[in-house]
mmCIF file of C-alpha atoms in Angstrom:
data_model
loop_
_atom_site.group_PDB
_atom_site.id
_atom_site.type_symbol
_atom_site.label_atom_id
_atom_site.label_comp_id
_atom_site.label_asym_id
_atom_site.label_seq_id
_atom_site.Cartn_x
_atom_site.Cartn_y
_atom_site.Cartn_z
ATOM 1 C CA GLU A 1 0.031 0.191 0.012
ATOM 2 C CA LEU A 2 2.660 2.324 0.818
ATOM 3 C CA THR A 3 4.369 1.887 -2.482
ATOM 4 C CA GLY A 4 1.227 2.410 -4.559
ATOM 5 C CA SER A 5 0.684 -1.021 -5.276
ATOM 6 C CA ARG A 6 -2.857 -2.503 -4.570
ATOM 7 C CA ARG A 7 -3.486 -5.035 -1.818
ATOM 8 C CA VAL A 8 -4.311 -8.342 -3.208
ATOM 9 C CA ALA A 9 -7.940 -8.977 -1.776
ATOM 10 C CA VAL A 10 -8.021 -12.182 0.421
ATOM 11 C CA ARG A 11 -10.564 -14.669 -1.106
ATOM 12 C CA PRO A 12 -13.372 -15.252 1.314
ATOM 13 C CA VAL A 13 -13.572 -18.739 2.519
ATOM 14 C CA ARG A 14 -16.304 -20.206 4.940
ATOM 15 C CA VAL A 15 -15.096 -22.845 7.852
ATOM 16 C CA ASP A 16 -18.262 -24.378 9.141
ATOM 17 C CA ALA A 17 -17.342 -26.108 12.228
ATOM 18 C CA ARG A 18 -19.350 -26.883 15.593
ATOM 19 C CA VAL A 19 -16.410 -26.049 17.818
ATOM 20 C CA ASP A 20 -15.671 -23.350 20.486
ATOM 21 C CA ALA A 21 -13.752 -20.953 18.651
ATOM 22 C CA TYR A 22 -13.695 -17.351 20.838
ATOM 23 C CA VAL A 23 -11.562 -15.405 23.246
ATOM 24 C CA PRO A 24 -13.036 -16.293 27.180
ATOM 25 C CA ALA A 25 -12.877 -13.424 29.478
ATOM 26 C CA SER A 26 -10.580 -15.995 31.623
ATOM 27 C CA TYR A 27 -7.893 -15.311 28.912
ATOM 28 C CA ILE A 28 -8.451 -11.710 28.125
ATOM 29 C CA ALA A 29 -10.691 -9.806 30.501
ATOM 30 C CA ALA A 30 -11.426 -6.561 28.328
ATOM 31 C CA GLU A 31 -13.680 -6.415 26.039
ATOM 32 C CA ALA A 32 -11.763 -4.391 23.521
ATOM 33 C CA LEU A 33 -8.689 -6.263 23.619
ATOM 34 C CA LYS A 34 -10.995 -9.674 22.554
ATOM 35 C CA ILE A 35 -12.221 -7.498 19.778
ATOM 36 C CA ASP A 36 -8.859 -6.408 18.688
ATOM 37 C CA LEU A 37 -7.555 -9.955 18.929
ATOM 38 C CA HIS A 38 -10.638 -11.285 16.547
ATOM 39 C CA ARG A 39 -9.825 -8.188 14.203
ATOM 40 C CA ARG A 40 -6.179 -8.883 14.216
ATOM 41 C CA ILE A 41 -6.743 -12.843 13.422
ATOM 42 C CA ALA A 42 -9.452 -12.061 10.630
ATOM 43 C CA LEU A 43 -6.861 -9.313 8.760
ATOM 44 C CA VAL A 44 -3.916 -12.018 9.002
ATOM 45 C CA GLU A 45 -2.809 -12.483 5.375
ATOM 46 C CA ASP A 46 -0.624 -15.574 5.172
ATOM 47 C CA GLU A 47 0.666 -17.970 7.580
ATOM 48 C CA ASP A 48 3.894 -16.485 8.777
ATOM 49 C CA GLU A 49 1.954 -13.338 9.936
ATOM 50 C CA LEU A 50 -0.494 -15.985 11.721
ATOM 51 C CA ARG A 51 1.925 -17.513 13.564
ATOM 52 C CA GLU A 52 3.591 -14.192 14.787
ATOM 53 C CA LEU A 53 0.293 -13.009 15.939
ATOM 54 C CA VAL A 54 0.185 -16.565 18.077
ATOM 55 C CA ALA A 55 3.621 -15.947 19.320
ATOM 56 C CA VAL A 56 2.465 -12.143 20.296
ATOM 57 C CA THR A 57 -0.418 -13.307 21.986
ATOM 58 C CA GLU A 58 1.053 -16.088 24.001
ATOM 59 C CA ASP A 59 3.928 -13.789 25.218
ATOM 60 C CA ARG A 60 1.298 -11.081 26.040
ATOM 61 C CA TYR A 61 -1.508 -13.466 27.785
ATOM 62 C CA GLY A 62 -0.019 -16.692 28.228
ATOM 63 C CA PRO A 63 -0.394 -20.326 26.723
ATOM 64 C CA LEU A 64 -3.600 -20.207 24.513
ATOM 65 C CA PRO A 65 -6.731 -22.073 25.822
ATOM 66 C CA GLU A 66 -8.501 -24.435 23.135
ATOM 67 C CA PRO A 67 -11.147 -21.989 21.952
ATOM 68 C CA VAL A 68 -8.357 -19.544 20.973
ATOM 69 C CA GLU A 69 -6.332 -22.369 19.525
ATOM 70 C CA ASN A 70 -9.577 -23.224 17.375
ATOM 71 C CA LEU A 71 -9.914 -19.590 16.452
ATOM 72 C CA PHE A 72 -6.111 -19.524 14.943
ATOM 73 C CA GLY A 73 -6.522 -23.043 13.733
ATOM 74 C CA ILE A 74 -9.767 -21.940 11.592
ATOM 75 C CA GLN A 75 -7.778 -18.979 10.130
ATOM 76 C CA GLU A 76 -4.980 -21.187 9.117
ATOM 77 C CA ALA A 77 -7.215 -23.438 7.581
ATOM 78 C CA LYS A 78 -9.026 -20.433 5.663
ATOM 79 C CA LEU A 79 -5.822 -19.138 4.319
ATOM 80 C CA LYS A 80 -4.799 -22.587 3.027
ATOM 81 C CA LEU A 81 -8.272 -22.976 1.423
ATOM 82 C CA ALA A 82 -8.118 -19.630 -0.193
ATOM 83 C CA ARG A 83 -4.571 -20.655 -1.840
ATOM 84 C CA LEU A 84 -6.140 -23.874 -3.180
ATOM 85 C CA GLY A 85 -9.118 -22.179 -4.514
ATOM 86 C CA ALA A 86 -11.663 -23.729 -2.245
ATOM 87 C CA ASP A 87 -14.702 -22.154 -1.027
ATOM 88 C CA TYR A 88 -15.395 -23.974 2.210
ATOM 89 C CA LEU A 89 -14.404 -26.633 4.964
ATOM 90 C CA VAL A 90 -17.238 -28.079 6.684
ATOM 91 C CA PHE A 91 -16.713 -30.459 10.002
ATOM 92 C CA ARG A 92 -19.989 -32.300 11.130
ATOM 93 C CA GLY A 93 -20.931 -35.518 12.089
ATOM 94 C CA GLY A 94 -17.185 -36.965 12.286
ATOM 95 C CA ARG A 95 -16.825 -35.961 8.578
ATOM 96 C CA ALA A 96 -14.625 -32.738 7.089
ATOM 97 C CA THR A 97 -15.117 -31.854 3.532
ATOM 98 C CA VAL A 98 -13.626 -29.226 1.330
ATOM 99 C CA GLY A 99 -14.598 -27.935 -1.903
ATOM 100 C CA PRO A 100 -15.398 -27.032 -4.480
ATOM 101 C CA LEU A 101 -11.954 -28.394 -5.997
ATOM 102 C CA SER A 102 -10.852 -29.817 -9.432
ATOM 103 C CA LEU A 103 -8.221 -32.067 -8.846
ATOM 104 C CA GLY A 104 -6.595 -34.336 -11.391
ATOM 105 C CA SER A 105 -6.017 -37.822 -11.360
ATOM 106 C CA GLU A 106 -2.497 -37.503 -10.023
ATOM 107 C CA GLU A 107 -3.535 -35.129 -7.444
ATOM 108 C CA VAL A 108 -6.270 -37.651 -6.390
ATOM 109 C CA ARG A 109 -3.443 -40.690 -6.290
ATOM 110 C CA ALA A 110 -1.284 -38.437 -4.302
ATOM 111 C CA LEU A 111 -3.957 -37.409 -1.508
ATOM 112 C CA THR A 112 -5.094 -41.130 -1.451
ATOM 113 C CA ALA A 113 -1.660 -42.575 -1.038
ATOM 114 C CA SER A 114 -1.494 -40.099 2.139
ATOM 115 C CA ARG A 115 -4.950 -40.574 3.487
ATOM 116 C CA PRO A 116 -6.309 -43.730 2.230
ATOM 117 C CA THR A 117 -10.030 -43.403 3.285
ATOM 118 C CA VAL A 118 -10.196 -39.929 1.727
ATOM 119 C CA ILE A 119 -13.059 -39.791 -0.942
ATOM 120 C CA TYR A 120 -13.117 -36.992 -4.205
ATOM 121 C CA SER A 121 -16.276 -36.674 -5.680
ATOM 122 C CA THR A 122 -15.838 -35.349 -9.040
ATOM 123 C CA GLN A 123 -19.536 -34.642 -9.420
ATOM 124 C CA LYS A 124 -19.625 -32.541 -6.177
ATOM 125 C CA ARG A 125 -16.074 -31.205 -6.605
ATOM 126 C CA GLU A 126 -15.517 -32.145 -3.041
ATOM 127 C CA VAL A 127 -12.723 -33.883 -0.543
ATOM 128 C CA SER A 128 -14.360 -35.557 2.288
ATOM 129 C CA LEU A 129 -12.483 -37.484 5.154
ATOM 130 C CA ARG A 130 -13.930 -39.266 8.193
ATOM 131 C CA VAL A 131 -12.291 -37.434 11.348
ATOM 132 C CA GLU A 132 -12.861 -37.219 14.810
ATOM 133 C CA THR A 133 -11.613 -33.830 15.881
ATOM 134 C CA LEU A 134 -11.237 -30.467 14.646
ATOM 135 C CA ASP A 135 -7.328 -30.715 14.278
ATOM 136 C CA ALA A 136 -7.934 -33.848 12.143
ATOM 137 C CA ALA A 137 -10.264 -31.765 10.141
ATOM 138 C CA LEU A 138 -8.019 -29.077 9.832
ATOM 139 C CA GLU A 139 -5.384 -31.202 8.490
ATOM 140 C CA LEU A 140 -7.313 -31.853 5.340
ATOM 141 C CA PRO A 141 -6.150 -28.632 3.579
ATOM 142 C CA ASP A 142 -2.775 -29.689 4.217
ATOM 143 C CA ALA A 143 -3.055 -33.002 2.736
ATOM 144 C CA ILE A 144 -4.477 -31.479 -0.358
ATOM 145 C CA VAL A 145 -1.722 -29.006 -0.908
ATOM 146 C CA GLN A 146 0.966 -31.902 -0.483
ATOM 147 C CA ALA A 147 -0.897 -33.862 -2.805
ATOM 148 C CA ARG A 148 -0.768 -31.002 -5.472
ATOM 149 C CA LEU A 149 2.744 -30.596 -4.870
ATOM 150 C CA ALA A 150 3.509 -34.099 -5.350
ATOM 151 C CA ALA A 151 1.304 -34.533 -8.656
#
């Protein structure tokens, strides 16, 4: 922005997961500071910036409680999904689904080699995987990125 070039707009991505993802009052008491942290997480544009924000937050407030870890994990997944060109990640009923994605046969082969139970639906253009936890669901975008690199 300072050099006169325009910032690239981050692609909007939706992560739908029924988990606690918020800043609890026991972690940060002041409402304005909680809102500021939510804003800063939402404005992060790459994974390095997100890791830096995690470090700053832990340094200032202490170890992250689970709901705050979930906030950071969801934002990281959004960044990866935007890079992949996907619009959503849904984690419900023990299943994580990412889409829409167009994967070639080599990418599907690489993905199933790393996650044998993954299912790619060419009709829906979705990748889905049975998982039990949010952490496992948030690993699906990583697996897709690795499959694209390997293909």
